[in-house]
mmCIF file with all atom_site columns, C-alpha atoms and ligand atoms in Angstrom:
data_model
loop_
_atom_site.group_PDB
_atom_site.id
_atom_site.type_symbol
_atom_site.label_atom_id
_atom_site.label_alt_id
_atom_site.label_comp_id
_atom_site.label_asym_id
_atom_site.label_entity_id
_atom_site.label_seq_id
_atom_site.pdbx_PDB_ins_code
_atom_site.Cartn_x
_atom_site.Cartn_y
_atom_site.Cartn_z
_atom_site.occupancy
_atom_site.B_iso_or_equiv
_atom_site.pdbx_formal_charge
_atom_site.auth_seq_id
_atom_site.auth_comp_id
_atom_site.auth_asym_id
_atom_site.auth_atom_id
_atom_site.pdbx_PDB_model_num
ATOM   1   C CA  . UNK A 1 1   ? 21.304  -9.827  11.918  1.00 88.00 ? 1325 UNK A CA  1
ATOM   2   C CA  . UNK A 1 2   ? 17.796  -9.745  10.354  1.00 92.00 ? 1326 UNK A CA  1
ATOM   3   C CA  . UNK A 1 3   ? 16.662  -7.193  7.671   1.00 95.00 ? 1327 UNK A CA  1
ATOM   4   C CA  . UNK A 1 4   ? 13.290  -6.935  6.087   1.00 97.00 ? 1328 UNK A CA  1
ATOM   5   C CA  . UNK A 1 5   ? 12.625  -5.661  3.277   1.00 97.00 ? 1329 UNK A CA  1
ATOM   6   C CA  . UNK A 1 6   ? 9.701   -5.548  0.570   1.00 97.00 ? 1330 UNK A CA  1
ATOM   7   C CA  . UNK A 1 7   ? 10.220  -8.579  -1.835  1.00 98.00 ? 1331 UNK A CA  1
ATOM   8   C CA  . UNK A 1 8   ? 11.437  -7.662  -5.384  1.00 98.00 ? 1332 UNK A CA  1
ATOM   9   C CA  . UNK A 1 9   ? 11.343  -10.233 -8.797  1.00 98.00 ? 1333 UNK A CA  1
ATOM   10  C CA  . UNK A 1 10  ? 14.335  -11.140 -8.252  1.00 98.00 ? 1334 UNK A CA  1
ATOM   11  C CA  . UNK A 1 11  ? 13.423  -12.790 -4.874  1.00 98.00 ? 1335 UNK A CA  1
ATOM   12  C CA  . UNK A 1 12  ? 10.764  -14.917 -6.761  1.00 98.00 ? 1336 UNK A CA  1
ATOM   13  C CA  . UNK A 1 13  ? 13.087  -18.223 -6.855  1.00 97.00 ? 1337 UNK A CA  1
ATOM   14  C CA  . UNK A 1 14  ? 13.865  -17.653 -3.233  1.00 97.00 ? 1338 UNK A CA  1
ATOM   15  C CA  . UNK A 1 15  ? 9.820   -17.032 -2.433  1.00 97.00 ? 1339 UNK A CA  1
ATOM   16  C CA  . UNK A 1 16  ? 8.885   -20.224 -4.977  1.00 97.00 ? 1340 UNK A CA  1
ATOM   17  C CA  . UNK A 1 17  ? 11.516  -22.670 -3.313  1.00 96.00 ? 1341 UNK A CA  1
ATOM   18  C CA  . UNK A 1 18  ? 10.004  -21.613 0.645   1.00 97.00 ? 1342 UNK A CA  1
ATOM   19  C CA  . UNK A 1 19  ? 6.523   -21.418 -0.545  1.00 96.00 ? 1343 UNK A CA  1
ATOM   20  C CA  . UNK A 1 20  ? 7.119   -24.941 -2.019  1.00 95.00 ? 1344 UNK A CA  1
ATOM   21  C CA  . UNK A 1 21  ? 8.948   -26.887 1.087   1.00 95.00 ? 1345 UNK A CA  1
ATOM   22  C CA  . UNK A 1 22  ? 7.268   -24.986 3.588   1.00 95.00 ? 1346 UNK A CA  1
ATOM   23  C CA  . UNK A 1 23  ? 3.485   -23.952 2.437   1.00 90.00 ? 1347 UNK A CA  1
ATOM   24  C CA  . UNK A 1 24  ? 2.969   -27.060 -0.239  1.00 79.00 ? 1348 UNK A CA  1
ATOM   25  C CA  . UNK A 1 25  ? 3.555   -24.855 -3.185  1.00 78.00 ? 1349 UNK A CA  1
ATOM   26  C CA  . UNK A 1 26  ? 0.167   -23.522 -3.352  1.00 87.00 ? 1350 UNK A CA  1
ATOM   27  C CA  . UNK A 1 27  ? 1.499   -20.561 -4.820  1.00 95.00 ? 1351 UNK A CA  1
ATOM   28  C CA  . UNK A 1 28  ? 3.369   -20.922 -8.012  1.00 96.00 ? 1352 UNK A CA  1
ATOM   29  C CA  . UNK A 1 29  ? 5.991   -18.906 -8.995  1.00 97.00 ? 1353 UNK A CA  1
ATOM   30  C CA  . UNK A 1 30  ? 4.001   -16.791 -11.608 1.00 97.00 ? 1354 UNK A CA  1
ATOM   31  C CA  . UNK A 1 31  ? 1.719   -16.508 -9.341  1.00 97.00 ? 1355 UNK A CA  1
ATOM   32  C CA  . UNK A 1 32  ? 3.679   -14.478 -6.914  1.00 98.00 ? 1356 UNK A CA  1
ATOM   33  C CA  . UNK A 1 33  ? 4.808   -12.973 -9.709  1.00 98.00 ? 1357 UNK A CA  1
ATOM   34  C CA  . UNK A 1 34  ? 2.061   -11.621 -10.183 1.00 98.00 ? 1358 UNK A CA  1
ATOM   35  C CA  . UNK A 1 35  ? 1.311   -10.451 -6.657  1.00 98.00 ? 1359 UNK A CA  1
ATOM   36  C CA  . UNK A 1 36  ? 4.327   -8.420  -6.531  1.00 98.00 ? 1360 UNK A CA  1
ATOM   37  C CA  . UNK A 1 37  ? 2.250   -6.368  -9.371  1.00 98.00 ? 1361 UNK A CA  1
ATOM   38  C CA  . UNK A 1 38  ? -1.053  -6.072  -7.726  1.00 98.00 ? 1362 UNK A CA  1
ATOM   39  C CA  . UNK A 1 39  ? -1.613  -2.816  -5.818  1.00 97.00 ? 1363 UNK A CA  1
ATOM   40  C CA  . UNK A 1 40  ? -3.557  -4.477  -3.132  1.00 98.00 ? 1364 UNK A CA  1
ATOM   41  C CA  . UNK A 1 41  ? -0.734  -7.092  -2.528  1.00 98.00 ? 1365 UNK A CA  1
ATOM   42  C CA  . UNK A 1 42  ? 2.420   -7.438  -0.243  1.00 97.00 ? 1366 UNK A CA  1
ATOM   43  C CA  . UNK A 1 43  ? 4.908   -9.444  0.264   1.00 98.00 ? 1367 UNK A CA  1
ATOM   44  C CA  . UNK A 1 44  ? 8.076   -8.700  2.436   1.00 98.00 ? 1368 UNK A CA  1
ATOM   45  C CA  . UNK A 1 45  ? 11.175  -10.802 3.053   1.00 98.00 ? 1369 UNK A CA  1
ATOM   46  C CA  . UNK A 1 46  ? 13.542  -11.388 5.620   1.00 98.00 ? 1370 UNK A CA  1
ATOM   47  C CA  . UNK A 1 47  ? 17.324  -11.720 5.104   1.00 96.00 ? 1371 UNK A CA  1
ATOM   48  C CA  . UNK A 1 48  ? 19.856  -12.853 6.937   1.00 93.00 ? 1372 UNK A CA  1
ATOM   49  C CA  . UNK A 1 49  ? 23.160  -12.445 5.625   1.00 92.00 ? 1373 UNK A CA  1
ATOM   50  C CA  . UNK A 1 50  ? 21.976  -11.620 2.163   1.00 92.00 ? 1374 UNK A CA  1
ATOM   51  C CA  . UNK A 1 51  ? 20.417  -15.050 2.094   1.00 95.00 ? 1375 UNK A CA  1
ATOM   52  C CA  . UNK A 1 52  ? 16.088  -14.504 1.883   1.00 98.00 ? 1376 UNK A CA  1
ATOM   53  C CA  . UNK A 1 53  ? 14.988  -16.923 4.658   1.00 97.00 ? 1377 UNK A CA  1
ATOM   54  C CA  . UNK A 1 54  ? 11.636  -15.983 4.851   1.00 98.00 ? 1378 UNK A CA  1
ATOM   55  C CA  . UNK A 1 55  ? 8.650   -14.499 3.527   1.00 98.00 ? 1379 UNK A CA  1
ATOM   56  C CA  . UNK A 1 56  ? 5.322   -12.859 4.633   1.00 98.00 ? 1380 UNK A CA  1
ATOM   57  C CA  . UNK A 1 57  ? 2.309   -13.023 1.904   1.00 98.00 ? 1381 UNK A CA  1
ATOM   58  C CA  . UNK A 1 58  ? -0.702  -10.529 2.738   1.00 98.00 ? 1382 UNK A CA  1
ATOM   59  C CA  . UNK A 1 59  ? -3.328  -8.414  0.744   1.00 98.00 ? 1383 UNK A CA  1
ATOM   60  C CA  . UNK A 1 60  ? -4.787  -4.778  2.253   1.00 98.00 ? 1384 UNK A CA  1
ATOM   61  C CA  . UNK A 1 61  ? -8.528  -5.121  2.014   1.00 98.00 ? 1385 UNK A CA  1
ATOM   62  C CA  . UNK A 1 62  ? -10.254 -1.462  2.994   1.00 98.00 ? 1386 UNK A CA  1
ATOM   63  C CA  . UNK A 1 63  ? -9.177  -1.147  6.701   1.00 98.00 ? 1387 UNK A CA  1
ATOM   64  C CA  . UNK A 1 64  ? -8.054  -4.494  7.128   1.00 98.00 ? 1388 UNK A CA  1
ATOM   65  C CA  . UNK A 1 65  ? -4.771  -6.627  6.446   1.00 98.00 ? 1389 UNK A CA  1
ATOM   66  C CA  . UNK A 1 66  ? -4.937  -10.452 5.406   1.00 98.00 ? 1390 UNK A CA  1
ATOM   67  C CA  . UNK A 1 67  ? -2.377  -12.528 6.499   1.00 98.00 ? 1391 UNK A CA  1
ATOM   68  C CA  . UNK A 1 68  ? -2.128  -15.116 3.698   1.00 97.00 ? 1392 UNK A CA  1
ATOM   69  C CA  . UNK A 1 69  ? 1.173   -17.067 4.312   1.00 96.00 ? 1393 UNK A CA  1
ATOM   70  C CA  . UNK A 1 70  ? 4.380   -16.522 6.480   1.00 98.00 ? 1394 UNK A CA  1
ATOM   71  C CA  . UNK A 1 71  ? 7.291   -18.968 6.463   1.00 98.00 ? 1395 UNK A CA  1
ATOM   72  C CA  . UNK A 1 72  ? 10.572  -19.685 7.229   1.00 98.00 ? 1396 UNK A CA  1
ATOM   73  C CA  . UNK A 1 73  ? 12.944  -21.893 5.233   1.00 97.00 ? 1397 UNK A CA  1
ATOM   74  C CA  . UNK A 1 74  ? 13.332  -25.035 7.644   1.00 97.00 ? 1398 UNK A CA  1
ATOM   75  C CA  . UNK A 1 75  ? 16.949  -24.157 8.616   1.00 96.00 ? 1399 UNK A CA  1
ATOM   76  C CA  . UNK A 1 76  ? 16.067  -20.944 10.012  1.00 96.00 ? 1400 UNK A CA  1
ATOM   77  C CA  . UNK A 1 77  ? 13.269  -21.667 11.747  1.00 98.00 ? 1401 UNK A CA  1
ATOM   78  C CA  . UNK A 1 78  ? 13.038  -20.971 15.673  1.00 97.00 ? 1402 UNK A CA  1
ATOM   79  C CA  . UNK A 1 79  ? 15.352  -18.161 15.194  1.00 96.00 ? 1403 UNK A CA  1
ATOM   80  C CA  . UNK A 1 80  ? 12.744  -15.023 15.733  1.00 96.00 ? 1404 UNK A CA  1
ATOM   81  C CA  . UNK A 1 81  ? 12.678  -14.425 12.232  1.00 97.00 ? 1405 UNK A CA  1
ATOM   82  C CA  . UNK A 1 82  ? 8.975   -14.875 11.153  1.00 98.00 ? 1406 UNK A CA  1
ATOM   83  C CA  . UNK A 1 83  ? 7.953   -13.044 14.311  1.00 97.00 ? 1407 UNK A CA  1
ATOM   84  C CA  . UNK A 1 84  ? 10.691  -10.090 13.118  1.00 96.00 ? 1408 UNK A CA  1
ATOM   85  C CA  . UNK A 1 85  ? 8.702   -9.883  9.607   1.00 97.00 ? 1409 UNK A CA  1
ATOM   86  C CA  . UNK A 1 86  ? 4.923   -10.213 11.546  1.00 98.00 ? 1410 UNK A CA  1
ATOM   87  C CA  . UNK A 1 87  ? 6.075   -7.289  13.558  1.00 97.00 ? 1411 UNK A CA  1
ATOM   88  C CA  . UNK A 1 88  ? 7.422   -5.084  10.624  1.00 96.00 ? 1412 UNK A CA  1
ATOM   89  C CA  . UNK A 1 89  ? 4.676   -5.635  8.526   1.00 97.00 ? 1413 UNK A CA  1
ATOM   90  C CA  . UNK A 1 90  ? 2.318   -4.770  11.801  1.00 98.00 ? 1414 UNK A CA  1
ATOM   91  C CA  . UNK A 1 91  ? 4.048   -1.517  12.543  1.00 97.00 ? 1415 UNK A CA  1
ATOM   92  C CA  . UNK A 1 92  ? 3.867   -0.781  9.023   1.00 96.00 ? 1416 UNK A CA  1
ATOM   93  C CA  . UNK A 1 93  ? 0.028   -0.871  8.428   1.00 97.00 ? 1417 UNK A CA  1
ATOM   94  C CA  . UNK A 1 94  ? -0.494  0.401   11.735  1.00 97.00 ? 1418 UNK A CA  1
ATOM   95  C CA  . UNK A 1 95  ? 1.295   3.485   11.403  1.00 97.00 ? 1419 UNK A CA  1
ATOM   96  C CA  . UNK A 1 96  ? -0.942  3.560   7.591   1.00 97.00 ? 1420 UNK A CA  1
ATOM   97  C CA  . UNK A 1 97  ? -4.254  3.458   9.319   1.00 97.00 ? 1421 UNK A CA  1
ATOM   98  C CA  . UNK A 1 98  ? -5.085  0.040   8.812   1.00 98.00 ? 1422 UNK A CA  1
ATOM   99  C CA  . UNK A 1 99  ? -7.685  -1.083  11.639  1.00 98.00 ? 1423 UNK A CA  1
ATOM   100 C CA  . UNK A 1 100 ? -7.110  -4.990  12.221  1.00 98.00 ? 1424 UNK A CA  1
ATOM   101 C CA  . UNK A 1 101 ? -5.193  -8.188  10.584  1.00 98.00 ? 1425 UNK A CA  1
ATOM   102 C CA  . UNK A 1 102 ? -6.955  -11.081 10.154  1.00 98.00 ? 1426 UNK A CA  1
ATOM   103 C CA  . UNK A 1 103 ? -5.787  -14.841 9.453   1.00 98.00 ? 1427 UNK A CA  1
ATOM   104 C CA  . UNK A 1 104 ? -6.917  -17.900 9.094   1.00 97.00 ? 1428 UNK A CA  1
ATOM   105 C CA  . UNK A 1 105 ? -4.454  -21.131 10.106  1.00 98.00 ? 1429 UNK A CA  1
ATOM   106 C CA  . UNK A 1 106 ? -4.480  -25.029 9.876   1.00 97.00 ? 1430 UNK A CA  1
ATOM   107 C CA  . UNK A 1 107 ? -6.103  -26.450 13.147  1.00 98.00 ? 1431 UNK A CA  1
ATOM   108 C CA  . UNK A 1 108 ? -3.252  -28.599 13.816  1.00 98.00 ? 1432 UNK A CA  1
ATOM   109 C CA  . UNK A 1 109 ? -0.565  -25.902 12.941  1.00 98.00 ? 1433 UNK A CA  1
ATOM   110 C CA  . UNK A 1 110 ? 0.383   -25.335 16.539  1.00 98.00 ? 1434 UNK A CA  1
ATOM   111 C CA  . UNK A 1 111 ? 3.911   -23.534 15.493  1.00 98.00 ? 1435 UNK A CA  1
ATOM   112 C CA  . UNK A 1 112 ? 2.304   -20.719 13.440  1.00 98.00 ? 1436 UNK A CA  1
ATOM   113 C CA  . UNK A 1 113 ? -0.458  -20.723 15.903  1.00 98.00 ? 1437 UNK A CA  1
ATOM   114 C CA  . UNK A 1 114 ? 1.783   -20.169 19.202  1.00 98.00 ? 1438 UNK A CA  1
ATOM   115 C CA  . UNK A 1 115 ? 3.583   -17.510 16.787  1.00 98.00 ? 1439 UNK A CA  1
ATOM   116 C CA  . UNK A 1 116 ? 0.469   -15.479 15.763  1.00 98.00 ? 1440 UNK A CA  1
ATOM   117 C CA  . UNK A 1 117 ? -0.447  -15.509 19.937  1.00 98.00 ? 1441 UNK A CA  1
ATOM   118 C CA  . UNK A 1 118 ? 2.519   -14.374 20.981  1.00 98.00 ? 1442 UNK A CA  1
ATOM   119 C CA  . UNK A 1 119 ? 1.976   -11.274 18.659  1.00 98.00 ? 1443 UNK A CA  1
ATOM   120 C CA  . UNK A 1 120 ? -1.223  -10.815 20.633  1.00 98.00 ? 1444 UNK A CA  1
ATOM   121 C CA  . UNK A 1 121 ? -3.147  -12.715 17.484  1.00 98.00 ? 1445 UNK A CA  1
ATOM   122 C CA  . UNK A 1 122 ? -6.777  -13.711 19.464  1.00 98.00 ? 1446 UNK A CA  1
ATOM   123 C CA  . UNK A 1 123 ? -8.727  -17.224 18.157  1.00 98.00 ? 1447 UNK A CA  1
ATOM   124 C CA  . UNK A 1 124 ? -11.709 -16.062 16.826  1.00 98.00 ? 1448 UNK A CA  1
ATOM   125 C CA  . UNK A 1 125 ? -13.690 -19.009 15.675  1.00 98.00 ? 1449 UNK A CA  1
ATOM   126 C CA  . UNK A 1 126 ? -13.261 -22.306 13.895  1.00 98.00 ? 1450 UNK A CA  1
ATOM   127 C CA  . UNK A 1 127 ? -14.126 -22.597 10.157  1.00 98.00 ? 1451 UNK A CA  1
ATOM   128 C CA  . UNK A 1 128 ? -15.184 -26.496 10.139  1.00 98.00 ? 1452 UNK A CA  1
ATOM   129 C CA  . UNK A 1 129 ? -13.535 -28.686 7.447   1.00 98.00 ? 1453 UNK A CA  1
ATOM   130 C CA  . UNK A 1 130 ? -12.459 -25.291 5.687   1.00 96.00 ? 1454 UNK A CA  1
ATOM   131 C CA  . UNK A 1 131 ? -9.422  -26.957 3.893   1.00 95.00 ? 1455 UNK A CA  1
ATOM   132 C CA  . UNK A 1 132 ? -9.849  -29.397 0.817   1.00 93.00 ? 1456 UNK A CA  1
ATOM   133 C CA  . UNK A 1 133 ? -8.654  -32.216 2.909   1.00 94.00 ? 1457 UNK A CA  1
ATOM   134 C CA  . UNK A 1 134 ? -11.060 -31.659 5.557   1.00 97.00 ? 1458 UNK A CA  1
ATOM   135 C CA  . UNK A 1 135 ? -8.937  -29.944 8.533   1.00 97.00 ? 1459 UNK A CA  1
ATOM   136 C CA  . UNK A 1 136 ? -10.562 -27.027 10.315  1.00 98.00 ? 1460 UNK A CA  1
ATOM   137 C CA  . UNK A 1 137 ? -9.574  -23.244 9.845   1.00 98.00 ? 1461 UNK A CA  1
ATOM   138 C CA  . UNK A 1 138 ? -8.858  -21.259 12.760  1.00 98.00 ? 1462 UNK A CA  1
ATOM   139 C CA  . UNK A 1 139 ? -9.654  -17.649 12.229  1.00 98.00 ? 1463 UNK A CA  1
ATOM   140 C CA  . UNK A 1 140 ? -7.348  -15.183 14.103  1.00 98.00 ? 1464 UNK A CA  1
ATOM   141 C CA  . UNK A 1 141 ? -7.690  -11.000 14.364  1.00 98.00 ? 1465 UNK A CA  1
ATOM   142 C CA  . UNK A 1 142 ? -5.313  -8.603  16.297  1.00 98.00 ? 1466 UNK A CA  1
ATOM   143 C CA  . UNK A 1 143 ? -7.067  -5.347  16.653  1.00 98.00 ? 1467 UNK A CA  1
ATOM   144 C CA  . UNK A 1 144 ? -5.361  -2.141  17.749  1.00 96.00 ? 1468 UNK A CA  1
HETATM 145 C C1  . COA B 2 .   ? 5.284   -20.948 11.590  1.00 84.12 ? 1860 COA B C1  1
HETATM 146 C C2  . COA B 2 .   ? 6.650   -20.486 11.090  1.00 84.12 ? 1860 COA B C2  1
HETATM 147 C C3  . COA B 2 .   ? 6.468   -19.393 10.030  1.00 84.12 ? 1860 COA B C3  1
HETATM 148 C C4  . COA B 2 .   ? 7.431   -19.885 12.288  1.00 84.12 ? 1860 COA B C4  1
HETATM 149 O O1  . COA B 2 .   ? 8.639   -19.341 11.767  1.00 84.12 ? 1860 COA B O1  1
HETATM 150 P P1  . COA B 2 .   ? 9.924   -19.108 12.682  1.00 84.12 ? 1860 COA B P1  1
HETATM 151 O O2  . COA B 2 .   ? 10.802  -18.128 11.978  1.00 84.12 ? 1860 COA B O2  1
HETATM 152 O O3  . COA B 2 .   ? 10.510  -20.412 13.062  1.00 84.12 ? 1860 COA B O3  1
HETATM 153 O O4  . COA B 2 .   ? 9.246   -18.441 13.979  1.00 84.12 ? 1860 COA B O4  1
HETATM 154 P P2  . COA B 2 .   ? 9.973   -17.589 15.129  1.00 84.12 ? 1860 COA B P2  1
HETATM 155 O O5  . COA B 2 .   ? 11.328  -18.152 15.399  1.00 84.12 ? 1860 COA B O5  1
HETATM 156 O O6  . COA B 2 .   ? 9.872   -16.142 14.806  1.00 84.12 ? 1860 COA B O6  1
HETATM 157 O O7  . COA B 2 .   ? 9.036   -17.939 16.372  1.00 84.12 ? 1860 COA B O7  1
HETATM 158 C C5  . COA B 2 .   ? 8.307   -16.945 17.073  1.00 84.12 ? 1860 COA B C5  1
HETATM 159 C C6  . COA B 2 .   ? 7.396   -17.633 18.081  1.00 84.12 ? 1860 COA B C6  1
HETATM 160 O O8  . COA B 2 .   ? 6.469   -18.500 17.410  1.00 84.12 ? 1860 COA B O8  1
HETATM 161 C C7  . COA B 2 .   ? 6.233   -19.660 18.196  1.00 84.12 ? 1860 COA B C7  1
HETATM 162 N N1  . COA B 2 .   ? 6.784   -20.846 17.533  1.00 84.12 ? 1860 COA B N1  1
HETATM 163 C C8  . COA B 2 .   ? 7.513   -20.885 16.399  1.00 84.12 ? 1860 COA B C8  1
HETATM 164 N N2  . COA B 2 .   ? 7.803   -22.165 16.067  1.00 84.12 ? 1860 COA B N2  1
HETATM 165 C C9  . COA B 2 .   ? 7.235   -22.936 17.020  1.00 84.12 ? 1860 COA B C9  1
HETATM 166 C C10 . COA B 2 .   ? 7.180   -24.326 17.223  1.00 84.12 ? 1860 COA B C10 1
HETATM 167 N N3  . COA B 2 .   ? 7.780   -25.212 16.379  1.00 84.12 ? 1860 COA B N3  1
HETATM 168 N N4  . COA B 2 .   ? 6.490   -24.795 18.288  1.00 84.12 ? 1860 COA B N4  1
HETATM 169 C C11 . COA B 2 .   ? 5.871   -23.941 19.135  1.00 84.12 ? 1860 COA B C11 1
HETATM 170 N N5  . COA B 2 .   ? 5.904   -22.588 19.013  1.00 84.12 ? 1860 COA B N5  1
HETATM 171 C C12 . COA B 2 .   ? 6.574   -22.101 17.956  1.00 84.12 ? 1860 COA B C12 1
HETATM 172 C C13 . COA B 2 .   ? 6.959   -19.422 19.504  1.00 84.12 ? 1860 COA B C13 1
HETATM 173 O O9  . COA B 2 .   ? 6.079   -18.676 20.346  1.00 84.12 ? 1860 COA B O9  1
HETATM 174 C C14 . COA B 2 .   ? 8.111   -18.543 19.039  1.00 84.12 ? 1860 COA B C14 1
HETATM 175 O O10 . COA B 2 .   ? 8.696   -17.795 20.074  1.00 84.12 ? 1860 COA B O10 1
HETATM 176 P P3  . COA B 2 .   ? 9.895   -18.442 20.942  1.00 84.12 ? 1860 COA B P3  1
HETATM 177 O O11 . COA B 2 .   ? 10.865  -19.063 19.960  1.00 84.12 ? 1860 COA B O11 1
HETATM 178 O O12 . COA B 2 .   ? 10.453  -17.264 21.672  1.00 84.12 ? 1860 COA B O12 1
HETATM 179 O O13 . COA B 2 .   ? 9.251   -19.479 21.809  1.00 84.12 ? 1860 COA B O13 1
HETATM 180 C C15 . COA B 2 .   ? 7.490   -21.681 10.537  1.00 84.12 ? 1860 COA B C15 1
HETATM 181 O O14 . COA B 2 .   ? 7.418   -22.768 11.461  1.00 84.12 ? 1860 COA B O14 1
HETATM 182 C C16 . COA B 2 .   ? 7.049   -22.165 9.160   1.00 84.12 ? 1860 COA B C16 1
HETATM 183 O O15 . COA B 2 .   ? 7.505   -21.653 8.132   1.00 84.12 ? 1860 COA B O15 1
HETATM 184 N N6  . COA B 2 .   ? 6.137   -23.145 9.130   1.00 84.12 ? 1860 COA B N6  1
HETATM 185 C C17 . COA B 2 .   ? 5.655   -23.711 7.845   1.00 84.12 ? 1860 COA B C17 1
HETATM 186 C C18 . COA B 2 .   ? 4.791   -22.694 7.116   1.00 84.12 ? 1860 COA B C18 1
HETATM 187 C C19 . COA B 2 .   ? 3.518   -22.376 7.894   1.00 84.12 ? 1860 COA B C19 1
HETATM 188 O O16 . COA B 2 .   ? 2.864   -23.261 8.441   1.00 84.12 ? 1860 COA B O16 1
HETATM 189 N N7  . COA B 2 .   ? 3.153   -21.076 7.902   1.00 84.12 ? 1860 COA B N7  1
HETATM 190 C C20 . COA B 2 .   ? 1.928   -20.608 8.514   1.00 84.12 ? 1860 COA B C20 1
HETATM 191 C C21 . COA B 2 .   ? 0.814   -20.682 7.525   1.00 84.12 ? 1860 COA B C21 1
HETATM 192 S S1  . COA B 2 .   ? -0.672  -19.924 8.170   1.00 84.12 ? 1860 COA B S1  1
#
């Protein structure tokens, strides 16, 4: 059984340790801390018996919702729990008014990009060498 939830500080080890093995740790602790105070800013969770195994990272920019991170600690992966999370979060700000989420992903990052498809996520355009190491950005949008 999966629950979501809106991420509290005392899911930041939880958030540090998956953004670390599973996103490269470009987000420091602190500094989710200090998303979890900015009024733009969400980040949810998803539990599965009481044990946070994922997390979903976006900020709510006028009508529009930016996907910044999702991921899955490795052992739960494949499990329908990032797409469980995606699809809270969507019903969420679509039931606020929001008009569109937008992403962008790693070229070469075929699991998130089969998951953001099969949540009706469209490819937009490619962002050429957008990352510091040179890989290309793919820019996603579901609009609704
Ligand atoms: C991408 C990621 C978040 C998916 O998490 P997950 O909880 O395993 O995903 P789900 O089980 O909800 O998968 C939902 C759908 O996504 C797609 N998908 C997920 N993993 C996949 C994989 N390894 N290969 C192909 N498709 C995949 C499938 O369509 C899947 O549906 P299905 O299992 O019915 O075929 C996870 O692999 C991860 O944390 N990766 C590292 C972090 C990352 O790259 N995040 C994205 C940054 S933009």
């Amino acid at each position: 059984m999966i629950s979501v939830r809106a991420a509290t500080a005392a899911d930041l080890d939880a958030l540090a340790r998956i953004e670390s093995e599973s996103l490269s740790g470009t987000w420091s602790r602190d500094a989710l801390a200090d998303e979890l105070e900015k009024t733009f800013a969400r980040l949810r969770v998803a539990e599965r018996e009481r044990t946070v195994c994922a997390f979903v990272h976006c900020w709510l920019v006028a009508d529009e919702v930016h996907v910044l991170n999702v991921a899955t600690d490795a052992a739960f992966r494949r499990r329908g729990i990032a797409r469980a999370l995606l699809e809270s979060l969507l019903e969420e700000v679509k039931a606020k008014g929001f008009a569109c989420a937008l992403l962008e992903v790693r070229a070469s990052n075929a699991p998130a990009i089969e998951l953001y498809r099969s949540l009706g996520f469209r490819d937009d355009t490619i962002r050429a060498r957008y990352y510091s190491d040179g890989e290309d950005a793919l820019l996603m949008s579901l609009r609704w």
